[in-house]
XYZ file of C-alpha atoms in Angstrom:
246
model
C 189.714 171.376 112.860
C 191.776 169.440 115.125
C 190.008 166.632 117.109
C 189.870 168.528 120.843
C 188.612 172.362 119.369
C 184.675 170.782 119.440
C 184.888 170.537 123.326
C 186.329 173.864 123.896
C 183.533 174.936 121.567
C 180.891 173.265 123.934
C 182.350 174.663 126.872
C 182.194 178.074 125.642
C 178.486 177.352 124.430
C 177.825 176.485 128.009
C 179.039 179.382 129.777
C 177.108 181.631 127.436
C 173.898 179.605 128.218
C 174.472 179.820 131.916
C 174.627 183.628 132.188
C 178.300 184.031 133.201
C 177.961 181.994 135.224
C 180.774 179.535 134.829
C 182.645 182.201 133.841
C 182.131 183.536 137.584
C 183.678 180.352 139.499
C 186.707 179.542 140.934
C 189.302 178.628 138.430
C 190.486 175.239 138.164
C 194.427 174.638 139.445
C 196.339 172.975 136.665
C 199.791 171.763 137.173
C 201.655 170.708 133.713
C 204.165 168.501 133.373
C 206.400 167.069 130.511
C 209.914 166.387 130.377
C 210.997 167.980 127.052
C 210.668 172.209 128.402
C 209.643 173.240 124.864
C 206.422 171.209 125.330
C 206.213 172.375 129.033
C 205.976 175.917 128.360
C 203.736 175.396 125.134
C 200.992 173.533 127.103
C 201.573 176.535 129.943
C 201.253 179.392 127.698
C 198.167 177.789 126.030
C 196.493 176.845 129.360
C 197.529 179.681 131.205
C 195.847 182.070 128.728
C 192.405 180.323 129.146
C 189.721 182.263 131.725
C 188.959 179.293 133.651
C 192.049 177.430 134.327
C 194.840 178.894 136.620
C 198.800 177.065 135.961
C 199.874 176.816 139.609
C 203.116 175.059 138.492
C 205.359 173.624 135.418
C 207.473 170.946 136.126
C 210.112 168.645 134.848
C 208.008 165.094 134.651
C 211.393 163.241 134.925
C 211.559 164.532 138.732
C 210.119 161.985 141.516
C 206.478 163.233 142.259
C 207.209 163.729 145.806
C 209.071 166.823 144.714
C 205.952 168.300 142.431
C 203.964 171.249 143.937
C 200.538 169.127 144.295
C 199.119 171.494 146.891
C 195.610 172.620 145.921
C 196.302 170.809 142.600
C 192.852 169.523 140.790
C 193.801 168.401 137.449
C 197.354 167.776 136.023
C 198.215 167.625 132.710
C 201.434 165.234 131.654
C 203.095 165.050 128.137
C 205.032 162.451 126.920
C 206.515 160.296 123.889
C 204.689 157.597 125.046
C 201.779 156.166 127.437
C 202.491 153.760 129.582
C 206.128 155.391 131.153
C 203.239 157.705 132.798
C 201.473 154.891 134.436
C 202.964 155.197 137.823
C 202.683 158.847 137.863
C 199.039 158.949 136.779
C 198.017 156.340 139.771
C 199.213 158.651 142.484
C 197.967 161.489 141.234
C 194.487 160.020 140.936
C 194.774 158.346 144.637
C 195.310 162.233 145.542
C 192.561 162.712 143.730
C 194.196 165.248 141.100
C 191.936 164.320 137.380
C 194.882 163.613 135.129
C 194.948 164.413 131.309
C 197.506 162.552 129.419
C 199.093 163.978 125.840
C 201.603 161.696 124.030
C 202.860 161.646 120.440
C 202.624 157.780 120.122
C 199.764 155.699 121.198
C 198.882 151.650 120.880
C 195.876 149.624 122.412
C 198.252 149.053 125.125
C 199.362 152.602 126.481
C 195.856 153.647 126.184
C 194.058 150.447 128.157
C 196.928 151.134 130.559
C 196.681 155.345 131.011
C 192.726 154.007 131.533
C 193.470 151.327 133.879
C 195.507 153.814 135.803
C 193.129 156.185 136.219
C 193.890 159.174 133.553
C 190.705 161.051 132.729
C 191.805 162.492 129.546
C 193.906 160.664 126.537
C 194.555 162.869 123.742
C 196.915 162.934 120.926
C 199.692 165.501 121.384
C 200.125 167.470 118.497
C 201.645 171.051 117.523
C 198.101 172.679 117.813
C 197.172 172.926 121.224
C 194.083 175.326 121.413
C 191.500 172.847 122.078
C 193.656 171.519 125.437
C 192.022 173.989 127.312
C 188.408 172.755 126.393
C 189.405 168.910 127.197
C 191.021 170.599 130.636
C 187.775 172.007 131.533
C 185.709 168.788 130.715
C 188.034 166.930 132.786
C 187.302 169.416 135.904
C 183.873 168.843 135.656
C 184.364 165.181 135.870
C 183.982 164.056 132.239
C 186.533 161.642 130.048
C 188.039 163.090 127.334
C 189.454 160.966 123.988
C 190.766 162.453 121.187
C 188.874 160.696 118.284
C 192.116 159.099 116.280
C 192.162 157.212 120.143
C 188.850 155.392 119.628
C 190.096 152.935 117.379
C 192.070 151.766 119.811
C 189.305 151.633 122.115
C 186.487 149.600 120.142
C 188.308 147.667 117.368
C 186.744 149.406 113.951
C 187.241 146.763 111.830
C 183.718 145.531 112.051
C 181.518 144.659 114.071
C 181.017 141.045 114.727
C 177.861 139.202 114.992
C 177.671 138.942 119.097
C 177.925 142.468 119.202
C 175.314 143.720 116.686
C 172.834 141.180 118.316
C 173.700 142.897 121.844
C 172.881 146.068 120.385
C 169.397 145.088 118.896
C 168.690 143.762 122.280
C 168.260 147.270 123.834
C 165.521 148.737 124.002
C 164.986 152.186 122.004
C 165.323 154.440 125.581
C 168.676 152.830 126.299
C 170.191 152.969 122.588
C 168.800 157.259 123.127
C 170.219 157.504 126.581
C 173.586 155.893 125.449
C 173.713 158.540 122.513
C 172.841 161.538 124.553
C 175.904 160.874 126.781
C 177.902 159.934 123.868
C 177.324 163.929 122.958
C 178.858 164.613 126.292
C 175.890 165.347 127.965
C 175.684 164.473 131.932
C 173.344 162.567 133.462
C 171.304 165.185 134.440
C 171.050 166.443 131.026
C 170.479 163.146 129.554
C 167.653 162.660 131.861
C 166.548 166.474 131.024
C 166.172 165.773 127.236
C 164.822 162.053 127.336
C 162.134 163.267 129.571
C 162.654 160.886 133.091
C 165.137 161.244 136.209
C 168.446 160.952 136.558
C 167.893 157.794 138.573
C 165.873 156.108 135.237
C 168.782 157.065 133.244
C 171.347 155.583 135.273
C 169.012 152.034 135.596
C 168.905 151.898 131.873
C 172.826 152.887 131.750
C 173.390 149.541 134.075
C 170.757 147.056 131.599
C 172.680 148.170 128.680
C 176.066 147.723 130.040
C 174.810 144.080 131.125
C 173.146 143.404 127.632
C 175.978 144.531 126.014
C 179.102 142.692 128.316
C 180.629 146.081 128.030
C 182.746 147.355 130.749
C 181.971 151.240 131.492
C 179.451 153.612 129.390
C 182.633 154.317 126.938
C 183.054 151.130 125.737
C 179.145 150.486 125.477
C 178.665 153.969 123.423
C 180.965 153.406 121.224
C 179.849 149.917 120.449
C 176.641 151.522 119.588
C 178.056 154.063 117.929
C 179.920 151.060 115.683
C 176.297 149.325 114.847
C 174.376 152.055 114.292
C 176.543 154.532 112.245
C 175.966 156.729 115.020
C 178.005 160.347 114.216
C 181.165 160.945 116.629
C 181.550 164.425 117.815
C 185.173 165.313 116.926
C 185.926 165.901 120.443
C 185.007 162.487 122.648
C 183.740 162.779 126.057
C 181.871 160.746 128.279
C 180.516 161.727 131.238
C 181.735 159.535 134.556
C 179.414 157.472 136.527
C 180.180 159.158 139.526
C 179.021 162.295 137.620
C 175.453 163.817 138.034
């Protein structure tokens, strides 16, 4: 099972759930872009051929994006050897407000705090099997952050815990360690708020203690760190909802 397929798994779940009706809305306008064309047309076959997601355009990534066809545009998807080339690209797209998924074939600490910094919504690891892109796509669209799991590492350093951090995490209470794990299954606020039983405005005020107990700097970072004390299981698929998101 490759590390994105559990999203597009969720997604499907969800539609079912709803009745169709996900299914039913508009599709979302992708634009891909990658500057070797095998790759180009791979990711457009593969995205093309999903239900909810409509390819407006393929382009070459080398070209200045003033030339791309942005019109109408919601989330682009850009591969590349490596992250941080994509920095400048990823910035204007997000200041047009396009969500941006990023696929490379070589990742560090650095590319990856830099595609962040920049703005990219989705980081994943691009490898020959593509059929859970879709699913990240789609998560992306409905204003989640997607991280393939081999990227967390590089997120939260793995090598242990240290002290200052395990103390932080005992310091929460037990609704904020349960609201932190609920969106660390990709849940939304709304959802989170659903299954712990209080509003979406309770969640979000024990979201904002926990980040302060825990120093951390979004509800990725603090997740994970919980995730890292606790033993907490990963889904194999990584998405956190935004704080913007409802």
């Amino acid at each position: 099972m490759t590390v994105v397929q559990d999203a597009t798994r969720q997604f499907r779940s969800r539609s079912k759930a709803d009745g169709g009706e996900t299914r039913a809305r508009m599709r979302t306008r992708v634009l891909v872009a990658d500057h070797d064309p095998l790759w180009r047309h791979l990711l457009y076959d593969v995205l093309n051929g999903d239900s909810q997601l409509d390819v407006v355009a393929e382009v070459d990534s080398r070209r200045p994006l003033a030339d791309w066809p942005l019109q109408r545009v919601e989330v682009a998807v850009l591969g590349a050897s490596h992250g941080e080339p994509m920095v400048g690209a990823i910035r204007q797209l997000t200041a047009r407000r396009i969500r941006v998924v990023l696929l490379c074939l070589d990742w560090s600490r650095r590319s990856l705090d830099a595609a962040v910094a920049a703005g990219a919504a989705g980081c994943l690891v691009k490898e020959t099997d593509l059929s859970g892109v879709a699913g990240s796509v789609q998560a992306v669209a409905g204003r989640n952050r997607v991280f393939s799991a081999a990227l967390l590492n590089f997120y939260v350093d793995p090598a242990g815990v240290n002290r200052p951090s395990q103390d932080a995490v005992q310091k929460l209470t037990a609704r904020e360690r349960e609201v932190l794990c609920r969106l660390g299954e990709g849940l939304t606020t709304a959802e989170a708020a659903e299954l712990c039983g209080v509003s979406s405005a309770t969640v979000k005020s024990h979201v904002s203690h926990a980040l302060a107990k825990l120093g951390a700097r979004n509800r990725l970072e603090a997740v994970l760190m919980v995730r890292d004390t606790l033993g907490a299981p990963v889904p194999g698929a990584y998405w956190a909802p935004d704080a913007a998101a409802g």
